[in-house]
């Protein structure tokens, strides 16, 4: 099934269901001074959401070296804006204007908005959440077995016990600067669009807003063969391949870079740690925008099965040259998710028949 269709289906189902669950929820244990259980915390967050109290939500979000107070504040404001529907109401009220504009959300913005949309309500976690103390997670399991398309999803809140009480962070929301610039874009979108009635000026305001919010990457290309890390494991490019085809509804090149040493790149199915690019043509790309998507595929093992976890890198750039006569692609890449997941350097791979 097309991945975009699956995303839309999941989002529609999850926002329309009551999220009922037969499992028993953990019981709240409050005192008068501070929140002392994840369930009580979720109840408090639901009240804050209803009252559009972003300061309270931000106060209870986990803070650390990555999740700064600025990021927490931005996420709290986004949750209120997107969960209360203000942004979507504005889009609906100005649908004619947006139809006449070239409005492309940055990759990170589209991802953050989708992830927040997928997040069950705080009240759902309060009513049906299961607190797994040894894993520091509050889990809600959603299963849709009555539909023609059966699926199930585990939604999780990271829980952290601090001197100030219990804090949380939605596990599905990627910790990145996209949270901050997405909030900036949404906060200023109305003024950019409604401050003028002239289409060319609206487009100019929109383009300037997105460019100023996202900014340029500070990463620079290395001249050595691509290398880096995946989940803290050292990673070095040894082989890869490119295929042309329809991906996510558009005709693109799908490029996979792996640390495997193989004799024939085109015959090898890649199922270990690797980096993947999707792009339409040769050229220079800023990874913050959806014209080029860089994804990390991380192989994870547990006691039952091997699973692949994916994350999108939005900080970086890519430069691609395509030799269709000799069926080769050469490129430079610099992308970073965090100190444990990054890639930088050059590569050359064959274009394979698929």
PDB file of N, CA and C in Angstrom, residues 240-244 251 253-255 264-266 320-331 347-354:
ATOM      1  N   UNK A 240      26.559   0.494  -2.513  1.00  0.00           N
ATOM      2  CA  UNK A 240      25.230   1.086  -2.568  1.00  0.00           C
ATOM      3  C   UNK A 240      24.659   0.958  -3.960  1.00  0.00           C
ATOM      4  N   UNK A 241      23.470   1.503  -4.150  1.00  0.00           N
ATOM      5  CA  UNK A 241      22.817   1.441  -5.451  1.00  0.00           C
ATOM      6  C   UNK A 241      21.756   2.519  -5.552  1.00  0.00           C
ATOM      7  N   UNK A 242      21.392   2.823  -6.799  1.00  0.00           N
ATOM      8  CA  UNK A 242      20.314   3.764  -7.076  1.00  0.00           C
ATOM      9  C   UNK A 242      19.313   3.094  -8.009  1.00  0.00           C
ATOM     10  N   UNK A 243      18.049   3.310  -7.753  1.00  0.00           N
ATOM     11  CA  UNK A 243      16.988   2.783  -8.603  1.00  0.00           C
ATOM     12  C   UNK A 243      16.031   3.909  -8.954  1.00  0.00           C
ATOM     13  N   UNK A 244      15.504   3.876 -10.168  1.00  0.00           N
ATOM     14  CA  UNK A 244      14.507   4.863 -10.590  1.00  0.00           C
ATOM     15  C   UNK A 244      13.129   4.240 -10.523  1.00  0.00           C
ATOM     16  N   UNK A 251       8.049  10.298  -9.387  1.00  0.00           N
ATOM     17  CA  UNK A 251       9.124   9.555 -10.034  1.00  0.00           C
ATOM     18  C   UNK A 251      10.455  10.078  -9.497  1.00  0.00           C
ATOM     19  N   UNK A 253      14.717   9.073  -7.888  1.00  0.00           N
ATOM     20  CA  UNK A 253      15.835   8.163  -7.663  1.00  0.00           C
ATOM     21  C   UNK A 253      15.815   7.770  -6.186  1.00  0.00           C
ATOM     22  N   UNK A 254      15.907   6.491  -5.935  1.00  0.00           N
ATOM     23  CA  UNK A 254      16.039   5.968  -4.579  1.00  0.00           C
ATOM     24  C   UNK A 254      17.469   5.496  -4.415  1.00  0.00           C
ATOM     25  N   UNK A 255      18.219   6.155  -3.552  1.00  0.00           N
ATOM     26  CA  UNK A 255      19.647   5.876  -3.363  1.00  0.00           C
ATOM     27  C   UNK A 255      19.865   5.264  -1.986  1.00  0.00           C
ATOM     28  N   UNK A 264      28.526  -7.313  -6.343  1.00  0.00           N
ATOM     29  CA  UNK A 264      27.591  -6.683  -7.273  1.00  0.00           C
ATOM     30  C   UNK A 264      26.560  -5.887  -6.477  1.00  0.00           C
ATOM     31  N   UNK A 265      26.708  -4.560  -6.492  1.00  0.00           N
ATOM     32  CA  UNK A 265      25.823  -3.709  -5.690  1.00  0.00           C
ATOM     33  C   UNK A 265      24.356  -3.895  -6.062  1.00  0.00           C
ATOM     34  N   UNK A 266      24.079  -4.098  -7.342  1.00  0.00           N
ATOM     35  CA  UNK A 266      22.695  -4.151  -7.810  1.00  0.00           C
ATOM     36  C   UNK A 266      21.969  -5.427  -7.394  1.00  0.00           C
ATOM     37  N   UNK A 320      24.385  16.152  -6.053  1.00  0.00           N
ATOM     38  CA  UNK A 320      24.284  14.937  -6.867  1.00  0.00           C
ATOM     39  C   UNK A 320      24.599  15.214  -8.325  1.00  0.00           C
ATOM     40  N   UNK A 321      25.411  14.338  -8.939  1.00  0.00           N
ATOM     41  CA  UNK A 321      25.652  14.334 -10.382  1.00  0.00           C
ATOM     42  C   UNK A 321      25.231  12.973 -10.925  1.00  0.00           C
ATOM     43  N   UNK A 322      24.513  12.969 -12.061  1.00  0.00           N
ATOM     44  CA  UNK A 322      23.998  11.728 -12.643  1.00  0.00           C
ATOM     45  C   UNK A 322      24.580  11.520 -14.037  1.00  0.00           C
ATOM     46  N   UNK A 323      25.229  10.378 -14.234  1.00  0.00           N
ATOM     47  CA  UNK A 323      25.776   9.984 -15.534  1.00  0.00           C
ATOM     48  C   UNK A 323      24.884   8.879 -16.106  1.00  0.00           C
ATOM     49  N   UNK A 324      23.882   9.278 -16.897  1.00  0.00           N
ATOM     50  CA  UNK A 324      22.937   8.302 -17.434  1.00  0.00           C
ATOM     51  C   UNK A 324      23.554   7.400 -18.498  1.00  0.00           C
ATOM     52  N   UNK A 325      24.595   7.884 -19.189  1.00  0.00           N
ATOM     53  CA  UNK A 325      25.235   7.066 -20.213  1.00  0.00           C
ATOM     54  C   UNK A 325      25.944   5.859 -19.606  1.00  0.00           C
ATOM     55  N   UNK A 326      26.664   6.093 -18.521  1.00  0.00           N
ATOM     56  CA  UNK A 326      27.400   5.009 -17.870  1.00  0.00           C
ATOM     57  C   UNK A 326      26.666   4.438 -16.663  1.00  0.00           C
ATOM     58  N   UNK A 327      25.481   4.984 -16.396  1.00  0.00           N
ATOM     59  CA  UNK A 327      24.621   4.516 -15.298  1.00  0.00           C
ATOM     60  C   UNK A 327      25.328   4.562 -13.940  1.00  0.00           C
ATOM     61  N   UNK A 328      25.809   5.767 -13.614  1.00  0.00           N
ATOM     62  CA  UNK A 328      26.422   5.987 -12.311  1.00  0.00           C
ATOM     63  C   UNK A 328      25.943   7.296 -11.716  1.00  0.00           C
ATOM     64  N   UNK A 329      25.900   7.338 -10.407  1.00  0.00           N
ATOM     65  CA  UNK A 329      25.610   8.569  -9.659  1.00  0.00           C
ATOM     66  C   UNK A 329      26.777   8.839  -8.732  1.00  0.00           C
ATOM     67  N   UNK A 330      27.263  10.067  -8.752  1.00  0.00           N
ATOM     68  CA  UNK A 330      28.292  10.490  -7.806  1.00  0.00           C
ATOM     69  C   UNK A 330      27.707  11.610  -6.956  1.00  0.00           C
ATOM     70  N   UNK A 331      28.111  11.653  -5.710  1.00  0.00           N
ATOM     71  CA  UNK A 331      27.525  12.652  -4.840  1.00  0.00           C
ATOM     72  C   UNK A 331      28.384  13.023  -3.651  1.00  0.00           C
ATOM     73  N   UNK A 347      30.495   9.704  -2.468  1.00  0.00           N
ATOM     74  CA  UNK A 347      30.126   8.337  -2.857  1.00  0.00           C
ATOM     75  C   UNK A 347      29.898   8.258  -4.362  1.00  0.00           C
ATOM     76  N   UNK A 348      30.079   7.066  -4.888  1.00  0.00           N
ATOM     77  CA  UNK A 348      29.746   6.748  -6.278  1.00  0.00           C
ATOM     78  C   UNK A 348      29.062   5.401  -6.290  1.00  0.00           C
ATOM     79  N   UNK A 349      27.886   5.329  -6.930  1.00  0.00           N
ATOM     80  CA  UNK A 349      27.096   4.097  -6.943  1.00  0.00           C
ATOM     81  C   UNK A 349      26.490   3.868  -8.326  1.00  0.00           C
ATOM     82  N   UNK A 350      26.179   2.617  -8.665  1.00  0.00           N
ATOM     83  CA  UNK A 350      25.554   2.330  -9.953  1.00  0.00           C
ATOM     84  C   UNK A 350      24.054   2.614  -9.937  1.00  0.00           C
ATOM     85  N   UNK A 351      23.519   2.944 -11.124  1.00  0.00           N
ATOM     86  CA  UNK A 351      22.076   3.019 -11.309  1.00  0.00           C
ATOM     87  C   UNK A 351      21.608   1.646 -11.786  1.00  0.00           C
ATOM     88  N   UNK A 352      20.787   0.990 -11.003  1.00  0.00           N
ATOM     89  CA  UNK A 352      20.400  -0.391 -11.267  1.00  0.00           C
ATOM     90  C   UNK A 352      19.027  -0.466 -11.943  1.00  0.00           C
ATOM     91  N   UNK A 353      18.843  -1.464 -12.754  1.00  0.00           N
ATOM     92  CA  UNK A 353      17.522  -1.738 -13.340  1.00  0.00           C
ATOM     93  C   UNK A 353      16.663  -2.411 -12.283  1.00  0.00           C
ATOM     94  N   UNK A 354      15.414  -1.935 -12.120  1.00  0.00           N
ATOM     95  CA  UNK A 354      14.548  -2.535 -11.121  1.00  0.00           C
ATOM     96  C   UNK A 354      13.259  -3.047 -11.759  1.00  0.00           C
TER      97      UNK A 354
END
